[in-house]
Coordinates of C-alpha atoms (C1' of nucleotides) in Angstrom, one line a residue:
Chain A
M242 CA 30.5 121.7 -85.6
T243 CA 32.7 123.0 -88.2
V244 CA 30.9 122.5 -91.6
Q245 CA 33.0 123.7 -95.0
A246 CA 30.8 126.5 -96.8
D247 CA 30.4 124.4 -99.9
I248 CA 29.2 121.4 -98.2
R249 CA 25.6 121.4 -97.4
L250 CA 23.7 118.6 -95.4
P251 CA 21.1 116.8 -97.8
S252 CA 17.7 118.7 -97.0
R253 CA 15.4 115.9 -95.2
V254 CA 13.3 116.3 -98.4
D255 CA 16.2 115.1 -100.6
A256 CA 17.3 112.3 -97.8
L257 CA 13.7 110.7 -98.0
A258 CA 13.4 110.7 -101.4
E259 CA 16.6 109.3 -101.6
A260 CA 15.2 106.7 -99.2
L261 CA 11.9 105.6 -100.7
L262 CA 13.8 105.3 -104.0
Q263 CA 16.3 102.8 -102.9
P264 CA 13.7 99.8 -102.2
I265 CA 12.2 100.7 -105.7
L266 CA 15.4 100.4 -107.2
A267 CA 16.5 97.4 -105.5
G268 CA 13.1 95.8 -106.4
D269 CA 11.9 95.6 -102.9
W270 CA 9.1 97.4 -103.9
R271 CA 7.8 96.5 -107.1
P272 CA 5.2 98.2 -110.0
H273 CA 2.3 98.6 -108.8
D274 CA 3.0 98.1 -105.0
R275 CA 1.6 100.3 -102.6
L276 CA 3.7 102.7 -100.7
P277 CA 2.8 103.1 -97.2
S278 CA 0.5 106.2 -96.4
E279 CA 1.9 109.8 -95.9
H280 CA 0.7 109.9 -92.2
A281 CA 2.5 106.6 -91.9
L282 CA 5.9 107.6 -94.0
A283 CA 5.8 110.5 -91.4
A284 CA 5.9 108.7 -88.5
Q285 CA 8.5 106.2 -89.4
H286 CA 10.9 108.8 -90.5
E287 CA 10.2 111.1 -87.9
V288 CA 9.6 114.1 -90.6
S289 CA 6.2 116.2 -91.3
R290 CA 3.9 115.4 -93.7
A291 CA 5.0 118.2 -95.7
V292 CA 8.4 116.5 -96.1
V293 CA 6.7 113.4 -97.4
R294 CA 4.6 115.2 -99.8
E295 CA 7.8 117.0 -101.7
A296 CA 9.7 113.7 -101.5
I297 CA 6.7 111.9 -103.2
A298 CA 6.5 114.6 -105.7
R299 CA 10.1 114.2 -106.2
L300 CA 9.5 111.0 -107.1
K301 CA 6.4 111.1 -109.1
S302 CA 8.3 113.6 -111.5
D303 CA 11.3 111.4 -111.9
G304 CA 8.5 108.5 -113.0
Y305 CA 9.2 106.1 -109.9
V306 CA 5.5 106.8 -108.2
E307 CA 2.0 107.5 -108.9
T308 CA -0.5 109.0 -106.7
R309 CA -4.3 108.8 -106.7
Q310 CA -6.4 111.3 -104.5
G311 CA -7.8 108.9 -101.7
K312 CA -6.1 106.0 -102.8
G313 CA -2.3 106.0 -102.2
A314 CA 1.0 106.5 -103.8
F315 CA 2.1 103.3 -106.1
V316 CA 5.3 102.3 -107.8
A317 CA 4.8 103.0 -111.4
A318 CA 4.3 100.4 -114.1
A319 CA 7.9 101.0 -115.6
P320 CA 9.9 102.6 -112.4
G321 CA 11.6 105.8 -113.7
G322 CA 10.3 105.2 -117.5
N323 CA 9.9 109.1 -117.6
A324 CA 13.8 109.6 -118.0
F325 CA 17.0 108.1 -118.5
R326 CA 19.7 108.5 -116.2
L327 CA 23.2 107.9 -116.0
D328 CA 24.3 107.9 -112.5
V329 CA 24.9 104.3 -111.4
E330 CA 27.1 103.2 -114.4
G331 CA 30.5 102.3 -114.2
D332 CA 32.9 104.6 -116.2
T333 CA 33.8 102.0 -118.8
H334 CA 30.3 101.0 -119.4
L335 CA 29.3 105.0 -119.8
L336 CA 32.4 105.8 -122.1
E337 CA 32.0 103.0 -124.3
L338 CA 28.1 104.2 -124.8
R339 CA 29.5 107.5 -125.7
A340 CA 31.6 105.9 -128.4
L341 CA 28.9 104.2 -129.9
I342 CA 26.9 107.1 -129.9
E343 CA 29.0 109.4 -131.5
A344 CA 30.0 107.0 -133.9
D345 CA 26.2 106.6 -134.9
C346 CA 26.1 110.3 -135.4
A347 CA 29.2 110.3 -137.6
A348 CA 27.3 107.4 -139.4
L349 CA 24.3 109.6 -140.2
A350 CA 26.5 112.6 -140.8
A351 CA 27.8 110.5 -143.5
E352 CA 24.9 109.7 -145.1
R353 CA 23.0 113.1 -144.7
H354 CA 25.2 116.0 -144.2
T355 CA 24.7 119.1 -146.1
A356 CA 27.3 121.8 -147.4
A357 CA 26.9 123.8 -144.3
D358 CA 27.3 120.8 -142.0
L359 CA 30.7 120.4 -143.5
T360 CA 31.6 123.9 -143.3
A361 CA 30.8 123.7 -139.6
L362 CA 33.0 120.9 -139.1
R363 CA 35.9 122.3 -140.7
A364 CA 35.5 125.4 -138.9
A365 CA 35.3 123.6 -135.7
S366 CA 38.3 121.6 -136.5
D367 CA 40.1 124.9 -137.0
A368 CA 38.9 126.6 -134.2
M369 CA 40.4 123.8 -132.2
R370 CA 43.8 124.3 -133.8
D371 CA 43.4 128.1 -133.2
A372 CA 42.5 127.9 -129.6
V373 CA 45.7 125.5 -128.9
A374 CA 47.8 127.7 -130.8
K375 CA 47.1 130.6 -128.6
G376 CA 47.9 128.3 -125.3
G377 CA 44.6 126.7 -124.8
L378 CA 43.7 123.2 -124.3
G379 CA 40.8 123.3 -126.9
L380 CA 38.3 121.6 -124.8
A381 CA 35.5 123.9 -125.4
E382 CA 36.2 123.6 -129.3
D383 CA 36.6 119.8 -129.2
I384 CA 33.2 119.7 -127.4
R385 CA 31.9 122.1 -130.3
F386 CA 33.3 119.7 -133.3
H387 CA 31.0 116.9 -131.5
D388 CA 28.1 119.1 -131.0
V389 CA 28.2 119.9 -134.8
L390 CA 29.0 116.6 -136.0
A391 CA 25.7 115.6 -133.9
E392 CA 23.9 118.1 -135.4
A393 CA 24.7 117.0 -138.8
A394 CA 23.0 113.7 -138.2
H395 CA 19.9 115.6 -138.6
N396 CA 18.2 113.7 -135.8
P397 CA 17.3 115.7 -132.7
A398 CA 16.9 113.1 -130.6
L399 CA 20.4 111.6 -131.5
R400 CA 21.9 115.0 -131.0
R401 CA 20.4 115.7 -127.8
F402 CA 21.2 112.2 -126.4
A403 CA 24.6 112.5 -127.5
A404 CA 25.1 116.0 -126.0
F405 CA 23.7 114.3 -122.6
V406 CA 26.1 111.2 -122.7
G407 CA 28.8 113.6 -123.7
R408 CA 28.5 116.0 -120.6
H409 CA 28.3 112.8 -118.5
A410 CA 31.5 111.2 -120.2
R411 CA 33.4 114.1 -119.6
E412 CA 32.7 114.5 -115.9
A413 CA 33.7 110.9 -115.7
M414 CA 37.1 111.3 -117.3
Q415 CA 37.7 113.9 -114.5
L416 CA 39.4 116.6 -116.2
A417 CA 41.9 117.1 -113.4
R418 CA 44.3 115.4 -115.8
L419 CA 44.6 118.2 -118.4
S420 CA 48.0 118.6 -117.9
Q421 CA 48.4 115.8 -120.4
L422 CA 46.7 117.3 -123.2
R423 CA 49.2 119.9 -123.6
E424 CA 52.0 117.8 -125.2
Q425 CA 51.9 119.0 -129.0
N426 CA 52.3 115.3 -130.5
R427 CA 49.1 114.7 -129.0
L428 CA 47.3 117.6 -130.5
V429 CA 48.9 116.7 -133.5
E430 CA 46.7 113.2 -133.4
I431 CA 43.8 114.9 -132.3
E432 CA 44.2 117.0 -135.3
A433 CA 44.6 114.4 -137.8
E434 CA 41.5 112.2 -135.7
H435 CA 39.4 115.1 -136.6
A436 CA 40.4 115.4 -140.1
A437 CA 39.7 111.7 -140.9
I438 CA 36.0 111.9 -139.4
I439 CA 35.5 115.3 -141.5
K440 CA 37.0 113.2 -144.4
A441 CA 35.0 110.1 -144.1
V442 CA 31.6 112.2 -143.7
A443 CA 32.4 114.4 -146.5
A444 CA 32.9 111.1 -148.4
R445 CA 29.4 109.9 -147.4
D446 CA 31.4 106.8 -146.3
P447 CA 29.1 105.6 -142.9
V448 CA 31.4 102.7 -142.2
A449 CA 34.4 104.6 -142.4
A450 CA 33.0 107.7 -140.2
R451 CA 31.9 105.3 -137.5
A452 CA 35.5 103.7 -137.4
A453 CA 37.0 107.1 -137.5
V454 CA 34.8 108.3 -134.9
Q455 CA 35.4 105.5 -132.3
H456 CA 39.2 105.5 -133.1
H457 CA 39.4 109.4 -132.3
I458 CA 37.3 108.6 -128.8
A459 CA 39.3 105.5 -128.2
S460 CA 42.4 107.6 -128.4
G461 CA 40.9 110.1 -126.3
L462 CA 40.7 107.6 -123.8
R463 CA 44.4 106.6 -124.2
R464 CA 45.6 110.4 -123.9
H465 CA 43.7 110.8 -120.6
G466 CA 45.0 107.2 -119.5
L467 CA 41.8 105.6 -119.2
S468 CA 42.6 102.6 -121.3
Chain B
M225 CA -20.3 118.4 -114.9
T226 CA -19.7 115.0 -116.4
V227 CA -16.4 113.4 -116.2
Q228 CA -15.1 110.2 -117.5
A229 CA -13.6 108.0 -114.6
D230 CA -10.3 107.8 -116.7
I231 CA -9.8 111.4 -117.1
R232 CA -8.5 113.5 -113.9
L233 CA -7.4 116.8 -114.1
P234 CA -4.0 117.7 -113.2
S235 CA -3.4 119.0 -109.8
R236 CA -2.8 122.1 -108.9
V237 CA 1.1 121.1 -108.1
D238 CA 1.2 119.5 -111.8
A239 CA -0.1 122.8 -113.5
L240 CA 2.1 124.9 -111.7
A241 CA 5.5 122.9 -112.3
E242 CA 4.3 122.5 -116.1
A243 CA 3.6 126.6 -116.0
L244 CA 7.1 127.4 -114.3
L245 CA 9.0 124.8 -116.7
Q246 CA 7.9 126.8 -119.8
P247 CA 9.9 129.5 -119.5
I248 CA 12.9 127.7 -118.9
L249 CA 12.4 125.6 -121.7
A250 CA 11.7 128.7 -124.1
G251 CA 14.8 130.1 -122.9
D252 CA 12.9 132.9 -121.2
W253 CA 14.4 132.0 -118.1
R254 CA 18.3 131.3 -118.5
P255 CA 20.7 129.3 -116.5
H256 CA 21.4 130.7 -113.0
D257 CA 18.6 133.3 -113.5
R258 CA 16.4 133.3 -109.9
L259 CA 12.7 132.6 -109.8
P260 CA 10.5 134.8 -108.0
S261 CA 10.3 133.9 -104.4
E262 CA 7.8 131.3 -103.0
H263 CA 5.5 134.0 -101.5
A264 CA 5.3 135.9 -105.1
L265 CA 4.7 132.5 -107.0
A266 CA 1.9 131.9 -104.7
A267 CA 0.0 135.2 -104.8
Q268 CA 0.7 135.3 -108.7
H269 CA -0.8 132.0 -109.4
E270 CA -3.1 132.0 -106.3
V271 CA -2.0 128.9 -104.7
S272 CA -0.6 127.9 -101.3
R273 CA 2.7 128.2 -100.7
A274 CA 3.0 124.5 -100.3
V275 CA 1.6 124.0 -103.8
V276 CA 4.4 126.3 -104.8
R277 CA 7.3 124.5 -102.7
E278 CA 5.9 121.0 -104.4
A279 CA 6.0 122.1 -107.9
I280 CA 9.4 123.4 -107.2
A281 CA 10.6 120.1 -105.8
R282 CA 9.6 118.4 -109.0
L283 CA 11.3 120.8 -111.0
K284 CA 14.4 120.3 -108.8
S285 CA 13.9 116.5 -109.1
D286 CA 14.4 117.0 -112.8
G287 CA 17.3 119.0 -112.9
Y288 CA 15.6 122.3 -114.2
V289 CA 16.0 123.9 -110.8
E290 CA 18.3 124.3 -107.7
T291 CA 17.4 126.0 -104.5
R292 CA 19.6 127.6 -101.6
Q293 CA 18.1 128.4 -98.3
G294 CA 17.8 131.8 -97.5
K295 CA 18.8 132.6 -101.3
G296 CA 16.2 131.4 -103.5
A297 CA 15.6 129.1 -106.4
F298 CA 17.7 129.3 -109.3
V299 CA 17.5 127.7 -112.9
A300 CA 20.0 125.0 -113.0
A301 CA 23.4 125.5 -115.0
A302 CA 22.5 123.2 -117.6
P303 CA 18.4 122.9 -117.0
G304 CA 17.2 119.0 -117.1
G305 CA 20.7 117.7 -117.2
N306 CA 19.7 115.2 -114.6
A307 CA 18.0 112.9 -117.2
F308 CA 17.0 112.6 -120.8
R309 CA 13.7 112.4 -122.0
L310 CA 12.2 111.7 -125.1
D311 CA 8.8 113.7 -124.8
V312 CA 9.1 116.2 -127.6
E313 CA 10.5 114.1 -130.5
G314 CA 8.6 113.5 -133.9
D315 CA 7.9 109.9 -133.9
T316 CA 10.5 109.5 -137.0
H317 CA 13.5 110.4 -135.3
L318 CA 12.6 108.4 -132.1
L319 CA 12.1 105.5 -134.0
E320 CA 15.5 106.3 -136.2
L321 CA 16.9 106.5 -132.8
R322 CA 15.9 103.0 -131.7
A323 CA 17.0 101.5 -135.1
L324 CA 20.4 102.8 -134.3
I325 CA 20.6 101.5 -130.7
E326 CA 19.4 98.0 -131.5
A327 CA 22.1 98.1 -134.0
D328 CA 24.7 99.2 -131.4
C329 CA 23.3 96.5 -129.1
A330 CA 23.6 93.9 -132.2
A331 CA 27.1 95.0 -133.0
L332 CA 28.5 94.7 -129.4
A333 CA 26.6 91.3 -128.9
A334 CA 28.2 90.0 -132.3
E335 CA 31.7 91.0 -130.4
R336 CA 31.1 89.6 -126.9
H337 CA 27.9 87.3 -126.6
T338 CA 28.4 84.4 -124.4
A339 CA 27.2 80.7 -125.4
A340 CA 24.2 81.2 -122.5
D341 CA 23.3 84.6 -124.8
L342 CA 23.0 82.6 -127.7
T343 CA 21.0 80.0 -126.0
A344 CA 18.7 82.8 -124.7
L345 CA 18.1 84.4 -128.1
R346 CA 17.3 81.3 -129.6
A347 CA 14.9 80.6 -127.0
A348 CA 13.4 83.9 -127.1
S349 CA 13.0 83.7 -131.0
D350 CA 11.4 80.4 -130.2
A351 CA 9.1 81.8 -127.8
M352 CA 7.8 84.1 -130.3
R353 CA 7.2 81.5 -132.8
D354 CA 5.2 79.6 -130.0
A355 CA 3.2 82.3 -128.8
V356 CA 2.0 83.2 -132.3
A357 CA 1.1 79.4 -133.0
K358 CA -1.3 79.6 -130.1
G359 CA -2.8 82.6 -131.5
G360 CA -1.2 85.3 -129.8
L361 CA 0.7 87.7 -131.4
G362 CA 3.8 87.4 -129.9
L363 CA 4.6 91.0 -128.8
A364 CA 5.7 90.5 -125.3
E365 CA 8.1 87.8 -126.6
D366 CA 9.4 90.1 -129.3
I367 CA 10.4 92.6 -126.5
R368 CA 12.3 89.9 -125.0
F369 CA 14.0 89.0 -127.7
H370 CA 15.0 92.7 -128.0
D371 CA 15.8 92.5 -124.3
V372 CA 17.9 89.5 -124.8
L373 CA 20.0 90.9 -127.3
A374 CA 20.6 94.4 -125.3
E375 CA 21.8 91.9 -122.5
A376 CA 24.5 90.2 -124.9
A377 CA 26.2 93.6 -125.3
H378 CA 26.8 93.2 -121.9
N379 CA 26.8 97.0 -121.3
P380 CA 24.4 97.8 -118.9
A381 CA 24.4 101.8 -119.7
L382 CA 23.2 100.6 -123.4
R383 CA 21.1 98.1 -122.4
R384 CA 18.9 100.1 -119.9
F385 CA 19.0 103.0 -122.7
A386 CA 17.6 100.4 -125.2
A387 CA 14.8 99.6 -122.6
F388 CA 14.1 102.7 -122.5
V389 CA 13.9 104.0 -125.9
G390 CA 11.7 100.6 -126.9
R391 CA 9.3 101.5 -124.7
H392 CA 8.8 104.8 -125.9
A393 CA 9.1 103.7 -129.6
R394 CA 6.4 100.9 -129.0
E395 CA 4.0 103.8 -127.5
A396 CA 4.7 105.8 -130.6
M397 CA 3.6 103.2 -132.8
Q398 CA 0.2 103.1 -130.9
L399 CA -0.3 99.4 -131.0
A400 CA -4.1 100.2 -132.2
R401 CA -2.9 98.8 -135.5
L402 CA -2.3 95.1 -133.6
S403 CA -4.8 93.4 -136.4
Q404 CA -1.8 93.8 -138.9
L405 CA 0.2 91.9 -137.1
R406 CA -2.2 88.9 -137.5
E407 CA -1.1 87.6 -140.9
Q408 CA 1.0 84.4 -141.1
N409 CA 3.2 85.8 -143.9
R410 CA 4.4 88.8 -141.7
L411 CA 5.2 86.4 -138.8
V412 CA 7.1 84.3 -141.2
E413 CA 8.9 87.2 -142.0
I414 CA 9.7 88.3 -138.4
E415 CA 10.9 84.7 -137.8
A416 CA 13.2 84.9 -140.5
E417 CA 14.5 88.1 -139.6
H418 CA 15.3 87.1 -136.2
A419 CA 17.2 84.3 -137.4
A420 CA 19.2 86.6 -139.5
I421 CA 19.9 88.4 -136.4
I422 CA 21.0 85.7 -134.4
K423 CA 23.3 84.1 -137.4
A424 CA 25.0 87.3 -137.6
V425 CA 25.7 87.6 -134.0
A426 CA 26.5 84.0 -133.6
A427 CA 29.3 84.5 -136.4
R428 CA 30.8 87.5 -134.4
D429 CA 30.0 89.7 -137.5
P430 CA 29.0 93.2 -135.9
V431 CA 28.6 95.0 -139.6
A432 CA 26.2 92.1 -140.5
A433 CA 24.5 91.9 -137.3
R434 CA 24.1 96.0 -137.5
A435 CA 22.3 95.6 -140.7
A436 CA 20.3 92.9 -139.6
V437 CA 18.8 94.5 -136.9
Q438 CA 18.3 97.7 -138.9
H439 CA 16.5 95.6 -141.5
H440 CA 14.3 94.1 -139.1
I441 CA 13.2 97.5 -137.4
A442 CA 12.8 98.9 -140.9
S443 CA 10.6 96.1 -141.9
G444 CA 9.0 96.4 -138.4
L445 CA 7.8 99.9 -139.3
R446 CA 6.4 98.9 -142.7
R447 CA 4.4 95.9 -141.0
H448 CA 2.9 98.8 -138.8
G449 CA 2.2 101.0 -142.1
L450 CA 4.7 103.6 -140.7
S451 CA 6.9 103.6 -143.5
Chain C
dC249 C1' -27.9 88.4 -101.7
dC250 C1' -27.4 93.3 -103.4
dG251 C1' -27.6 98.3 -102.9
dG252 C1' -27.0 102.4 -100.2
dC253 C1' -25.2 105.2 -96.9
dT254 C1' -21.9 106.2 -93.5
dA255 C1' -17.4 106.3 -91.3
dA256 C1' -12.5 105.8 -91.6
dC257 C1' -9.0 106.2 -94.5
dT258 C1' -6.1 108.3 -98.2
dT259 C1' -4.3 112.2 -101.0
dG260 C1' -4.8 117.6 -102.3
dT261 C1' -4.6 122.0 -100.6
dC262 C1' -4.8 126.0 -97.2
dA263 C1' -3.0 129.0 -93.5
dG264 C1' -0.1 130.3 -90.0
dG265 C1' 4.0 129.9 -87.6
dC266 C1' 8.9 129.1 -86.3
dA267 C1' 14.1 127.6 -87.9
dA268 C1' 17.9 128.5 -90.5
dG269 C1' 20.3 131.1 -94.2
dT270 C1' 21.4 135.4 -96.9
dT271 C1' 21.3 140.3 -97.9
dA272 C1' 21.3 145.1 -97.5
dT273 C1' 21.6 149.0 -94.6
dG274 C1' 22.8 151.8 -90.8
dA275 C1' 25.8 153.0 -87.1
dC276 C1' 30.2 153.0 -84.8
dC277 C1' 35.2 153.2 -84.5
dG278 C1' 39.9 153.5 -85.9
Chain D
dC256 C1' 36.8 157.6 -95.7
dG257 C1' 36.7 152.9 -95.0
dG258 C1' 35.7 148.7 -92.7
dT259 C1' 33.3 145.9 -89.7
dC260 C1' 29.1 144.6 -86.7
dA261 C1' 24.6 144.1 -85.7
dT262 C1' 19.9 144.3 -87.2
dA263 C1' 15.8 143.9 -89.8
dA264 C1' 14.1 142.1 -93.7
dC265 C1' 13.9 138.6 -96.8
dT266 C1' 14.3 133.7 -98.5
dT267 C1' 14.3 128.9 -98.1
dG268 C1' 13.0 124.6 -94.9
dC269 C1' 9.8 122.4 -91.9
dC270 C1' 6.0 121.7 -88.8
dT271 C1' 1.3 121.9 -87.2
dG272 C1' -3.4 121.6 -87.6
dA273 C1' -7.8 122.0 -90.6
dC274 C1' -10.4 121.1 -94.5
dA275 C1' -11.6 119.5 -99.2
dA276 C1' -12.0 115.7 -102.3
dG277 C1' -11.9 110.9 -103.3
dT278 C1' -11.8 105.9 -101.9
dT279 C1' -13.0 101.5 -99.4
dA280 C1' -14.9 99.0 -96.4
dG281 C1' -18.6 97.4 -93.4
dC282 C1' -23.1 97.7 -91.7
dC283 C1' -28.2 97.8 -92.4
dG284 C1' -32.4 97.1 -94.8
dG285 C1' -35.1 95.3 -98.4

DNA sequence: CCGGCTAACTTGTCAGGCAAGTTATGACCG
DNA sequence: CGGTCATAACTTGCCTGACAAGTTAGCCGG
């Protein structure tokens, strides 16, 4: 058997956790339903009880399952309610969600930014221009621009969510299309878009800030050939 | 020892998972740092290796840790990056985030609702009025109204996030103050606010829809004595 | 009929062992 | 001296068996 070094089979624990998750996500097992006992699951899936326990530990951590000693394991009242995930969305919805969140950041930044926030925004925009001038793509600097914008919203929940969605969005955009970013006229566009965002934020105009961010992100999608 | 039936001590697995999570969250263990071996952790924490494995299974599921057979357990590149959580925010930021997300739902609903969406919105608003008329509080119906609004945005990622944030927000609002909702003039307000949201959505006016939702949620906070 | 006890069942934990993968060290050869 | 190979020690992955702690249902006695 030839196996590439980078490809590892899922462990039995991973596979069982996934197998137990599917009926929960599909609604076949509903909130408060009792799962089969550990011994039964071990027999059904031909694994040891230790594997079952570890798989259930994973589902517990994700908030899909709750256990009571002596009683059993049960589908949680709100399955998965501990956490919000972005594994199952199509790219379009994910990218639209990102645009909404970035616009929210911009609108709040417009209302409540500090002088230091503006300074950091301008510095981040300048850093991207500088990186590009040196032959880089400015990706890390563009990310930094968005992080600073989210910071300027002065809401840590929103900032963390913006970072979370941003990471997923970048994966979805499959940066294999990096070469498309090299054209100088596109970078002029980006710079103008950053400047428009900064201008709206500095003017404390949430409507314009929101619109500027949404334009910037929509243009980013076009530049990646995604819209 | 007297223990109330509703209070259970954390299991050793829970306690260890928490103990291992803290240095990661605090930045003491950084991305790619290697955790002590299972045997070492079991000795340090005076538990069996099975407890260690289950605790690490929990952290793996949460995205804080990755393991490689024969090599060890390592802090993940982006700790916790699998999922977004709302466990650590102050209530103000959480409630503000919710207002933003609900407004986003309303704005998208304004742009893309269907006739069935409007029908469902009106039905949900009527259902709340009816529930209140029968002596109930209309809480489930108010939740339903917001769910329908999120559905009318036609973006499943946004809808799921709105539901997630809504659940956390309701917990934060500590519904022990339910009695404040019984006054009839307050319910008249809520009904008027629902109607304003529906009107803006039906008019396909995202700006007005956004504003109507944010007014509704801010008023809700005032009714709960939270602002 | 109700309450108490016990057996069977359940999850929680422990201990020991072996499989599979990794790494470092020592020996050997060119 | 440098490179390669083999082996021992270490690591995670999984199995087995046992007992602790908690739950539930059934039976028996008052």
